[in-house]
């Protein structure tokens, strides 16, 4: 409970932290040592984008983590949301909230429409079908027939977000702080809603059909309805995220949404932890701050700048080996560790047992050091 | 009509490279049910290895040497990197291959730089004085339809790989063991097949086929670190269109993706050629959810 209160207070006062000299110098020193980027106005903006990605990644986690459908083209939904918002703001006098709601509904409808044909596809086939959507997206947005609205490859430039003057709000906050709150409030609400959803009847139906479609059907889950529903909900989140994205960046262009961005979405939710709200949060943190930290590490260890993606790749692979259920899974495992259990584990970890475990490692076997146990745990699966 | 024929021929020659990379993807998918996203970058990397060999020797020896090196790189990757995540959830192996993609891309950038490098066309095959002129020389023409020698050569290489793999999978003991492993790893282990070795072999073979695709791509474009990014996506589309577990399907799928792309660009709207091509792929998938030649998955409950 106290943790939640602290987190709430932190999120509430974060934009003002850097205006307080002591805290500001602390944030700056954190930035200088870790490369995170949380200090100053830039830190506020980073945190704002964190809110945007949190919404998007939470949505993707509902689709992929809970209902088990892979989407490699989630960026296309984000693009749809961003463009609907940007076009409404650019061409009409729609208020922001209405524009984002329209984006949410429009994108959810698109998600539903794409979800129906995708009912027949699973695994890699579904992945490629969704990949097809994101590959086609930039071409569609640049097409002559729609460029009247989308402004082709130049993209849509929106006026930058200013703090409104009513209630004297502008006396309390500057533009970056206003932007922070207008993103963070919906982001927190939508995350909490998602958390509730996944523990409701709908969430349990998603999990059931992910684990066994036939089993779920037996239990009375309407498989096609829930599969398309997962698509629609996740697209709705992407639509809201896209709208917030357009609002915070005050610019959208077809190149804002690449294939590799969509692939990165998938990577970070697997790293963060599938089917876990904490996982989505960690994924968003990873998505936003990974860049600065890896760059800083590169500086510290002294490897060339060009190798930074290699470093990232090695990190990915190591996390997947060490934490197969993502960082959230690791946290979950650590939570169950009580001092007593640790002691018990140490007592049981006899050196001989450890050696035999090492001997059974595939690498040891390959080097000819191994000894086959009479009982291979892998055979029990069938 | 002749124009149409020319479009198809152009499509087929573009598609032949997609077909080779699709074949490499299918090889790994068949033996390990992992879709290897690093396939394109592995091919790019091994092509840089060819390039450094080419500074010291002729084309074909360099090519063969690369294939051998690529085979060992692929097998080593399976043993060191893929094996630890074998039993983890499926998405994890995909993330690991994405990690490999990042590593190969960045190591190539660091080692060879971001600039394009000129890459020679393959030499013709000569034994003594008689040469099989399929890589260099004037374009072939039939009526108004022309196709360059290099494209004929690439198509020829794609077909040769497919025939070689077909013979290996269907008429050798090793091929039988690999098929058995793909079909049922546990049962294969029980009859004495070294499953781990077969998986490593699958990755090695795929890396070798990928190396061929890389060299062919570099000959028809130029050698650069991002040359495979687009091709990988079309290779994927080809593999999926043909059915992820069918090598013949991969070839046909890759070629049809090339043809779709060219025809859509010419007859629908050149601005949306990718969109049209992918719309066709999407429709085909919805009608046949496991690709044109893929086996239907029947799951026992």
XYZ file of C-alpha atoms in Angstrom:
683
model
C 0.000 0.000 0.000
C 2.695 2.472 1.043
C 4.522 1.611 -2.174
C 1.536 2.618 -4.273
C 1.181 5.916 -2.415
C 4.870 6.675 -2.925
C 4.634 5.807 -6.614
C 1.574 8.058 -6.965
C 3.321 10.939 -5.204
C 6.404 10.434 -7.352
C 4.388 10.526 -10.573
C 2.406 13.526 -9.312
C 5.381 15.673 -8.367
C 7.943 14.434 -10.873
C 7.603 17.424 -13.264
C 8.371 19.821 -10.390
C 11.306 17.830 -9.080
C 13.843 19.475 -11.338
C 12.726 22.954 -10.260
C 13.852 22.169 -6.720
C 17.643 22.775 -6.663
C 18.652 19.868 -4.418
C 16.580 17.309 -6.287
C 17.618 18.753 -9.605
C 21.314 18.317 -8.915
C 20.605 14.796 -7.687
C 18.725 13.940 -10.919
C 21.530 15.428 -12.972
C 24.131 13.381 -11.170
C 22.046 10.247 -11.765
C 21.958 11.166 -15.442
C 25.680 11.699 -15.555
C 26.472 8.333 -14.029
C 23.810 6.153 -15.662
C 22.836 8.020 -18.811
C 19.133 7.570 -17.967
C 17.950 11.076 -18.874
C 15.519 11.951 -16.058
C 16.756 15.409 -15.096
C 15.692 18.840 -16.314
C 12.963 19.586 -18.834
C 14.303 16.773 -20.991
C 13.650 14.362 -18.153
C 10.036 15.536 -17.978
C 9.651 15.045 -21.703
C 11.183 11.557 -21.518
C 8.732 10.661 -18.780
C 5.909 12.029 -20.938
C 6.877 9.764 -23.835
C 7.084 6.939 -21.320
C 3.376 7.511 -20.693
C 2.648 7.314 -24.423
C 4.535 4.044 -24.895
C 3.024 2.638 -21.726
C -0.449 2.904 -23.245
C 0.675 1.339 -26.522
C 2.661 -1.481 -24.932
C -0.091 -2.280 -22.444
C -2.386 -2.739 -25.432
C 0.059 -4.989 -27.230
C 0.519 -7.030 -24.080
C -3.233 -7.658 -23.974
C -3.092 -9.004 -27.519
C 0.151 -10.945 -27.407
C 0.668 -11.667 -23.731
C -2.877 -12.504 -22.706
C -4.641 -13.685 -25.850
C -1.476 -15.148 -27.385
C -1.731 -13.569 -30.827
C 1.498 -12.172 -32.258
C 1.352 -8.801 -33.935
C 4.418 -7.559 -35.773
C 2.489 -4.635 -37.142
C 1.287 -2.908 -34.034
C 2.845 0.338 -35.237
C 0.168 0.451 -37.934
C -2.545 0.849 -35.279
C -0.478 3.509 -33.564
C -0.092 5.278 -36.893
C -3.837 5.089 -37.491
C -4.532 6.673 -34.099
C -1.893 9.340 -34.573
C -3.159 10.236 -38.032
C -6.827 10.354 -37.048
C -5.946 12.711 -34.189
C -3.594 14.822 -36.268
C -6.030 15.148 -39.188
C -8.873 16.151 -36.871
C -6.710 18.712 -35.078
C -5.215 19.995 -38.308
C -8.293 20.259 -40.530
C -11.086 20.840 -38.063
C -11.478 22.665 -34.793
C -12.020 19.458 -32.817
C -10.952 19.666 -29.183
C -8.048 17.400 -28.293
C -10.012 15.053 -26.041
C -12.649 14.465 -28.727
C -9.941 13.900 -31.339
C -8.247 11.268 -29.201
C -11.569 9.579 -28.434
C -12.315 9.500 -32.147
C -8.874 8.008 -32.730
C -9.574 5.359 -30.102
C -12.905 4.378 -31.629
C -11.650 4.523 -35.207
C -8.580 2.436 -34.463
C -10.589 -0.081 -32.474
C -12.861 -0.480 -35.504
C -9.823 -1.040 -37.728
C -8.494 -3.549 -35.214
C -11.794 -5.382 -35.223
C -11.842 -5.406 -39.032
C -8.319 -6.822 -39.202
C -9.020 -9.232 -36.378
C -11.755 -11.025 -38.314
C -9.666 -12.320 -41.243
C -6.824 -12.972 -38.815
C -8.991 -15.473 -36.959
C -7.839 -18.137 -39.355
C -4.154 -17.392 -38.881
C -1.858 -18.411 -36.042
C 1.798 -18.083 -35.063
C 4.211 -17.034 -37.799
C 1.430 -16.779 -40.380
C -0.360 -14.192 -38.259
C 2.956 -12.444 -37.664
C 3.513 -12.073 -41.410
C -0.047 -10.921 -42.053
C 0.383 -8.158 -39.471
C 3.846 -7.414 -40.822
C 2.194 -6.906 -44.213
C 0.058 -4.162 -42.691
C 2.957 -2.203 -41.245
C 5.022 -2.575 -44.437
C 2.149 -1.171 -46.495
C 1.364 1.645 -44.063
C 3.918 4.287 -45.203
C 3.003 3.702 -48.842
C -0.647 4.126 -48.084
C -0.046 7.368 -46.174
C 2.039 8.789 -49.027
C -0.496 7.775 -51.692
C -1.835 10.617 -53.888
C -5.430 9.604 -53.261
C -5.218 10.320 -49.530
C -2.451 12.914 -49.403
C -5.001 15.709 -49.262
C -5.507 14.709 -45.626
C -2.259 12.994 -44.718
C -0.036 15.605 -46.420
C 1.989 12.824 -48.071
C 5.570 12.251 -47.079
C 5.992 15.682 -45.474
C 3.633 14.687 -42.674
C 1.352 16.829 -40.564
C 2.792 19.624 -38.485
C 0.642 20.501 -35.472
C 0.922 23.600 -33.282
C 2.947 22.756 -30.194
C 1.003 22.001 -27.051
C 0.600 25.048 -24.817
C -0.642 25.125 -21.271
C -4.219 26.508 -21.287
C -4.817 29.814 -19.538
C -8.116 28.961 -17.830
C -8.107 28.623 -14.047
C -4.744 30.341 -14.141
C -3.106 27.005 -14.883
C -0.316 28.751 -16.715
C 0.826 30.335 -13.477
C 1.536 26.921 -11.960
C 3.117 25.037 -14.803
C 5.045 25.451 -18.011
C 4.278 23.710 -21.300
C 6.348 20.617 -20.610
C 4.638 20.067 -17.258
C 1.215 20.517 -18.806
C 2.101 17.973 -21.489
C 3.299 15.587 -18.801
C 0.008 15.658 -16.932
C -2.146 15.492 -20.014
C -0.353 12.290 -21.027
C 0.280 10.719 -17.646
C -3.308 10.974 -16.395
C -4.839 8.959 -19.263
C -1.820 6.626 -19.264
C -2.257 5.738 -15.593
C -6.026 5.371 -15.976
C -5.672 3.089 -18.978
C -3.024 0.971 -17.293
C -5.248 0.476 -14.263
C -8.176 -0.357 -16.544
C -6.055 -2.918 -18.375
C -4.997 -4.423 -15.076
C -8.642 -4.744 -14.090
C -9.606 -6.113 -17.479
C -7.031 -8.871 -17.356
C -8.373 -10.079 -14.031
C -11.967 -9.991 -15.192
C -14.068 -12.526 -17.063
C -12.711 -11.188 -20.363
C -9.089 -11.416 -19.248
C -9.560 -14.978 -18.060
C -11.182 -15.870 -21.384
C -8.116 -14.458 -23.192
C -5.762 -16.529 -21.068
C -7.880 -19.636 -21.553
C -7.853 -19.361 -25.318
C -4.143 -18.610 -25.360
C -3.357 -21.744 -23.379
C -5.717 -24.024 -25.267
C -8.165 -22.909 -27.863
C -10.032 -26.174 -27.787
C -10.078 -26.217 -24.014
C -11.449 -22.677 -23.915
C -14.150 -23.625 -26.389
C -15.105 -26.555 -24.194
C -15.525 -24.191 -21.287
C -17.927 -22.055 -23.278
C -15.616 -19.275 -24.411
C -16.683 -17.846 -27.736
C -13.265 -18.158 -29.365
C -13.772 -15.991 -32.430
C -15.508 -13.260 -30.461
C -12.766 -13.045 -27.856
C -9.958 -13.246 -30.401
C -11.332 -10.291 -32.374
C -12.147 -8.517 -29.119
C -8.493 -8.800 -28.112
C -7.531 -7.229 -31.423
C -10.060 -4.435 -30.962
C -9.062 -3.619 -27.366
C -5.404 -3.676 -28.179
C -6.003 -1.460 -31.222
C -8.011 0.910 -29.034
C -5.021 1.274 -26.725
C -2.757 1.798 -29.725
C -5.176 4.431 -31.033
C -5.130 6.386 -27.777
C -1.348 5.998 -27.613
C -1.061 7.199 -31.191
C -3.231 10.225 -30.431
C -1.081 11.112 -27.421
C 1.989 10.537 -29.575
C 0.768 13.050 -32.165
C -0.038 15.515 -29.389
C 3.331 15.251 -27.633
C 5.496 15.267 -30.749
C 3.247 17.834 -32.491
C 4.259 16.167 -35.734
C 3.410 12.926 -37.519
C 4.867 11.565 -40.736
C 4.745 8.175 -42.436
C 8.312 7.543 -41.326
C 7.433 7.945 -37.649
C 6.178 4.353 -37.743
C 8.721 1.925 -39.117
C 8.778 -1.861 -39.214
C 11.624 -2.020 -36.767
C 9.719 0.068 -34.265
C 6.909 -2.495 -34.336
C 9.384 -5.309 -33.894
C 10.914 -3.409 -30.979
C 7.451 -3.214 -29.360
C 7.307 -6.986 -29.369
C 10.874 -7.320 -28.112
C 10.344 -5.003 -25.149
C 7.148 -6.665 -23.976
C 8.826 -10.070 -24.059
C 11.760 -8.590 -22.129
C 9.427 -6.830 -19.698
C 7.204 -9.846 -19.209
C 4.239 -11.175 -21.180
C 0.808 -11.284 -19.599
C 1.789 -8.980 -16.778
C 0.958 -5.335 -16.127
C 4.280 -4.893 -14.408
C 5.778 -6.336 -17.576
C 4.167 -3.619 -19.695
C 5.482 -0.916 -17.368
C 8.980 -2.378 -17.450
C 8.694 -2.656 -21.231
C 7.855 1.038 -21.526
C 10.733 1.967 -19.221
C 13.051 -0.210 -21.272
C 11.757 1.275 -24.524
C 12.389 4.860 -23.444
C 15.547 4.664 -21.353
C 17.443 1.805 -23.001
C 19.076 4.122 -25.521
C 20.739 6.437 -23.036
C 21.855 3.671 -20.723
C 23.408 1.571 -23.477
C 25.206 4.649 -24.801
C 26.514 5.445 -21.328
C 27.675 1.861 -20.848
C 29.449 2.075 -24.180
C 31.263 5.128 -22.877
C 32.163 3.465 -19.600
C 33.434 0.190 -20.998
C 34.969 1.998 -23.913
C 33.673 -0.012 -26.823
C 33.152 1.788 -30.119
C 29.857 3.589 -30.660
C 29.138 1.474 -33.720
C 28.977 -1.648 -31.591
C 26.154 -0.376 -29.406
C 23.491 -2.458 -31.123
C 25.650 -5.515 -30.656
C 25.681 -4.682 -26.979
C 21.900 -4.353 -27.043
C 21.602 -7.692 -28.818
C 23.814 -9.468 -26.320
C 21.697 -7.939 -23.551
C 18.514 -9.259 -25.165
C 19.876 -12.758 -25.490
C 21.203 -12.820 -21.933
C 17.880 -11.632 -20.504
C 16.054 -14.322 -22.460
C 18.387 -16.999 -21.110
C 18.414 -15.772 -17.515
C 14.753 -14.692 -17.324
C 12.630 -16.725 -19.734
C 9.471 -15.031 -18.432
C 10.860 -11.544 -18.761
C 12.027 -9.237 -16.025
C 8.554 -9.238 -14.472
C 8.789 -13.016 -14.173
C 12.137 -12.652 -12.489
C 10.703 -10.127 -10.033
C 7.853 -12.506 -9.302
C 10.336 -15.262 -8.561
C 12.423 -13.061 -6.333
C 9.320 -12.042 -4.393
C 8.781 -15.603 -3.240
C 12.281 -15.674 -1.814
C 12.113 -15.453 1.972
C 15.259 -15.657 4.086
C 14.153 -19.109 5.211
C 13.785 -20.369 1.645
C 17.195 -18.985 0.723
C 18.757 -20.819 3.654
C 16.939 -23.994 2.682
C 18.191 -23.635 -0.897
C 21.747 -23.138 0.298
C 21.447 -26.201 2.514
C 20.209 -28.257 -0.386
C 22.769 -26.931 -2.825
C 25.389 -29.506 -2.043
C 28.539 -29.145 -4.134
C 28.044 -32.617 -5.570
C 24.541 -31.704 -6.736
C 25.879 -28.585 -8.396
C 28.584 -30.502 -10.179
C 26.132 -33.060 -11.481
C 23.909 -30.249 -12.705
C 26.869 -28.726 -14.533
C 27.707 -32.106 -15.992
C 24.242 -32.402 -17.421
C 24.511 -29.052 -19.126
C 24.360 -29.474 -22.908
C 27.682 -27.723 -23.353
C 29.429 -30.105 -20.999
C 27.938 -33.024 -22.879
C 29.223 -31.590 -26.107
C 32.712 -31.226 -24.689
C 32.613 -34.856 -23.645
C 32.586 -34.065 -19.919
C 28.961 -34.871 -19.496
C 27.244 -37.867 -18.075
C 23.735 -38.694 -19.123
C 21.299 -38.967 -16.317
C 19.064 -42.002 -16.427
C 16.143 -39.614 -16.324
C 15.846 -36.890 -18.942
C 13.231 -34.341 -17.819
C 12.575 -33.389 -21.442
C 11.013 -36.749 -22.220
C 8.134 -36.215 -19.881
C 6.647 -33.547 -22.090
C 5.119 -35.967 -24.545
C 1.112 -9.377 -74.040
C 4.840 -9.085 -74.583
C 4.937 -6.315 -72.046
C 3.174 -8.574 -69.587
C 5.645 -11.364 -70.277
C 8.501 -8.957 -69.671
C 6.956 -7.908 -66.344
C 6.662 -11.507 -65.281
C 10.252 -12.188 -66.241
C 11.427 -9.134 -64.301
C 9.327 -10.268 -61.348
C 10.821 -13.731 -61.480
C 14.343 -12.358 -61.527
C 13.667 -10.133 -58.525
C 11.877 -13.013 -56.856
C 14.730 -15.467 -57.270
C 16.660 -13.790 -54.450
C 13.564 -13.736 -52.246
C 13.232 -17.424 -53.047
C 16.721 -18.285 -51.795
C 16.309 -16.394 -48.535
C 12.836 -17.911 -48.115
C 14.420 -21.325 -48.523
C 16.877 -20.564 -45.723
C 14.020 -19.459 -43.448
C 12.078 -22.629 -44.232
C 15.105 -24.808 -43.470
C 15.326 -23.476 -39.930
C 11.584 -23.425 -39.387
C 11.245 -27.041 -40.487
C 13.879 -28.331 -38.132
C 13.301 -26.114 -35.095
C 9.948 -24.277 -35.634
C 11.757 -21.008 -35.055
C 11.351 -18.163 -37.505
C 14.838 -16.771 -37.834
C 14.758 -12.999 -38.072
C 18.536 -12.835 -38.209
C 18.623 -14.742 -41.499
C 19.070 -11.628 -43.616
C 21.757 -10.112 -41.436
C 23.605 -13.427 -41.261
C 23.573 -13.483 -45.066
C 24.829 -9.904 -45.180
C 27.600 -10.703 -42.738
C 28.788 -13.787 -44.580
C 28.782 -11.797 -47.816
C 31.226 -9.401 -46.220
C 33.341 -12.438 -45.440
C 33.188 -13.364 -49.144
C 34.205 -9.828 -49.929
C 37.313 -10.080 -47.796
C 38.127 -13.470 -49.341
C 37.750 -11.916 -52.791
C 40.690 -9.643 -52.069
C 42.855 -12.736 -51.997
C 41.321 -15.257 -54.395
C 38.982 -15.854 -57.350
C 35.243 -15.729 -57.153
C 34.206 -19.374 -56.901
C 36.820 -20.501 -54.374
C 35.866 -17.514 -52.221
C 32.212 -18.432 -52.621
C 32.715 -22.052 -51.607
C 34.894 -21.079 -48.677
C 32.183 -18.666 -47.503
C 29.579 -21.389 -47.617
C 31.731 -23.564 -45.390
C 32.390 -20.705 -42.960
C 28.686 -19.782 -42.917
C 27.771 -23.383 -42.150
C 29.966 -23.380 -39.070
C 28.745 -19.972 -37.943
C 25.137 -21.170 -38.207
C 25.792 -24.411 -36.346
C 27.720 -22.564 -33.640
C 24.875 -20.109 -33.165
C 22.407 -22.923 -32.641
C 24.626 -24.574 -30.042
C 25.651 -21.462 -28.125
C 22.665 -19.157 -28.377
C 19.529 -21.032 -29.400
C 19.913 -24.145 -27.305
C 19.519 -22.426 -23.928
C 16.122 -21.048 -24.967
C 14.907 -24.240 -26.639
C 12.441 -25.043 -23.868
C 11.403 -21.449 -23.137
C 8.176 -19.922 -24.518
C 8.130 -19.594 -28.258
C 8.391 -15.824 -28.472
C 11.668 -15.998 -26.581
C 13.477 -17.715 -29.430
C 12.135 -15.039 -31.765
C 13.519 -12.343 -29.478
C 16.857 -14.147 -29.416
C 17.013 -14.158 -33.218
C 16.186 -10.441 -33.143
C 19.103 -10.001 -30.755
C 21.286 -11.817 -33.276
C 20.012 -9.464 -35.967
C 21.173 -6.477 -33.906
C 24.535 -8.087 -33.204
C 25.317 -8.986 -36.812
C 24.218 -5.613 -38.079
C 26.276 -3.707 -35.581
C 29.387 -5.862 -35.840
C 29.282 -5.474 -39.631
C 28.914 -1.711 -39.227
C 31.850 -1.607 -36.871
C 34.064 -3.896 -38.912
C 33.218 -2.813 -42.462
C 31.687 0.664 -42.177
C 28.445 2.114 -43.481
C 29.561 2.679 -47.097
C 28.454 0.553 -50.028
C 31.110 -1.685 -51.472
C 31.249 -2.717 -55.133
C 30.762 -6.441 -55.539
C 31.665 -8.340 -58.715
C 29.250 -10.471 -60.734
C 30.024 -14.151 -60.388
C 32.408 -15.524 -63.023
C 31.073 -17.899 -65.617
C 31.608 -21.567 -65.016
C 34.489 -22.776 -67.086
C 36.094 -26.166 -67.399
C 39.109 -25.667 -69.608
C 37.907 -23.604 -72.543
C 34.232 -24.499 -72.545
C 32.230 -22.109 -70.427
C 28.678 -22.171 -69.184
C 27.886 -18.517 -69.727
C 25.121 -17.878 -67.267
C 26.549 -15.108 -65.134
C 28.314 -12.720 -67.470
C 27.670 -11.681 -71.054
C 24.878 -10.089 -73.069
C 21.285 -10.384 -71.930
C 19.169 -13.229 -73.279
C 16.339 -12.130 -75.527
C 13.259 -13.901 -76.815
C 11.097 -11.595 -78.873
C 10.752 -8.395 -76.900
C 11.448 -10.127 -73.606
C 14.934 -9.776 -72.180
C 16.540 -11.152 -69.079
C 20.053 -10.446 -67.942
C 22.594 -13.250 -67.662
C 23.069 -12.547 -63.978
C 19.376 -13.051 -63.291
C 19.396 -16.322 -65.192
C 22.394 -17.343 -63.126
C 20.668 -16.457 -59.840
C 17.554 -18.376 -60.823
C 19.721 -21.315 -61.793
C 21.505 -21.237 -58.442
C 18.163 -21.116 -56.598
C 16.941 -24.177 -58.464
C 20.219 -26.018 -57.875
C 20.013 -25.421 -54.131
C 16.469 -26.694 -54.112
C 17.321 -29.841 -56.048
C 20.324 -30.490 -53.809
C 18.218 -30.074 -50.660
C 15.462 -32.234 -52.107
C 17.932 -35.024 -52.846
C 19.510 -34.694 -49.437
C 16.244 -34.690 -47.522
C 14.634 -37.507 -49.472
C 17.447 -39.853 -50.455
C 20.062 -39.751 -47.714
C 20.074 -41.160 -44.230
C 21.050 -37.771 -42.847
C 18.069 -36.152 -44.552
C 15.783 -38.801 -43.137
C 17.174 -38.161 -39.651
C 16.638 -34.431 -40.047
C 13.067 -34.918 -41.188
C 12.415 -37.247 -38.286
C 13.816 -34.687 -35.856
C 11.576 -31.990 -37.224
C 8.534 -34.233 -37.045
C 8.997 -35.671 -33.577
C 12.141 -34.883 -31.617
C 11.411 -37.188 -28.712
C 10.666 -40.233 -30.835
C 13.752 -39.529 -32.953
C 15.876 -39.479 -29.856
C 14.428 -42.834 -28.854
C 15.469 -44.433 -32.135
C 18.991 -43.158 -31.640
C 19.104 -39.974 -33.673
C 21.315 -37.288 -32.177
C 18.644 -34.597 -32.114
C 20.913 -31.795 -30.932
C 23.291 -32.449 -33.788
C 20.434 -32.407 -36.290
C 19.245 -29.024 -35.018
C 22.742 -27.567 -35.286
C 22.972 -29.050 -38.765
C 19.693 -27.388 -39.722
C 20.987 -23.987 -38.648
C 24.289 -24.618 -40.414
C 22.535 -25.522 -43.657
C 20.283 -22.493 -43.426
C 23.230 -20.196 -42.818
C 24.985 -21.710 -45.852
C 21.928 -21.210 -48.065
C 21.627 -17.679 -46.665
C 25.254 -17.036 -47.619
C 24.400 -17.937 -51.211
C 21.456 -15.529 -51.090
C 23.714 -12.800 -49.722
C 26.330 -13.215 -52.448
C 23.643 -13.214 -55.145
C 22.052 -10.090 -53.687
C 25.384 -8.328 -53.487
C 26.097 -9.171 -57.133
C 22.832 -7.750 -58.350
C 22.830 -4.707 -56.031
C 25.913 -3.607 -54.142
C 27.316 -4.838 -50.888
C 26.171 -2.764 -47.916
C 25.155 -3.471 -44.364
C 21.478 -2.734 -44.962
C 21.077 -4.577 -48.263
C 19.156 -7.481 -46.740
C 16.615 -5.548 -44.664
C 13.984 -5.260 -47.390
C 14.837 -8.604 -48.919
C 14.338 -10.365 -45.601
C 10.770 -9.089 -45.367
C 9.966 -10.238 -48.882
C 11.775 -13.494 -48.200
C 9.513 -13.979 -45.200
C 6.457 -13.178 -47.204
C 7.610 -15.708 -49.793
C 8.278 -18.394 -47.185
C 4.894 -17.870 -45.561
C 3.075 -17.703 -48.869
C 4.586 -21.011 -49.946
C 4.015 -22.597 -46.555
C 6.697 -22.432 -43.883
C 7.480 -26.136 -43.980
C 7.762 -26.644 -47.704
C 11.088 -25.955 -49.512
C 9.425 -26.133 -52.920
C 6.781 -23.772 -51.622
C 9.492 -21.341 -50.537
C 10.847 -21.144 -54.088
C 7.405 -20.691 -55.636
C 6.381 -18.281 -52.857
C 9.514 -16.159 -53.269
C 9.121 -15.994 -57.042
C 5.437 -15.096 -56.796
C 6.158 -12.307 -54.325
C 8.592 -10.838 -56.866
C 6.030 -11.187 -59.667
C 3.215 -9.709 -57.521
C 5.403 -6.763 -56.671
C 6.273 -5.962 -60.294
C 2.773 -6.559 -61.652
C 1.121 -4.527 -58.884
C 3.529 -1.679 -59.537
C 2.758 -1.680 -63.245
C -0.914 -2.451 -63.447
C -2.390 -1.103 -60.216
C -0.472 1.948 -59.094
C 3.270 2.279 -58.832
C 2.883 4.298 -55.654
C 1.349 1.413 -53.794
C 3.153 -1.620 -55.227
C 4.127 -2.933 -51.790
C 0.649 -2.414 -50.448
C -0.940 -4.243 -53.361
C 1.559 -7.096 -53.177
C 1.006 -7.531 -49.467
C -2.753 -7.283 -49.883
C -2.537 -10.257 -52.256
C -0.410 -12.169 -49.753
C -2.882 -11.356 -46.984
C -5.791 -12.614 -49.085
C -3.962 -15.817 -50.023
C -3.197 -16.427 -46.349
C -6.785 -15.903 -45.315
C -7.911 -18.451 -47.905
C -5.089 -20.858 -47.138
C -3.961 -20.222 -43.546
C -0.805 -22.326 -43.799
C 0.384 -21.067 -47.148
C 0.036 -22.576 -50.575
C 1.945 -25.793 -49.886
C 2.118 -25.865 -46.102
C 0.938 -28.838 -44.140
C -2.198 -28.235 -42.096
C -1.413 -28.383 -38.441
C -3.410 -31.101 -36.823
C -3.128 -30.988 -33.069
C -3.952 -33.890 -30.876
C -5.859 -32.822 -27.809
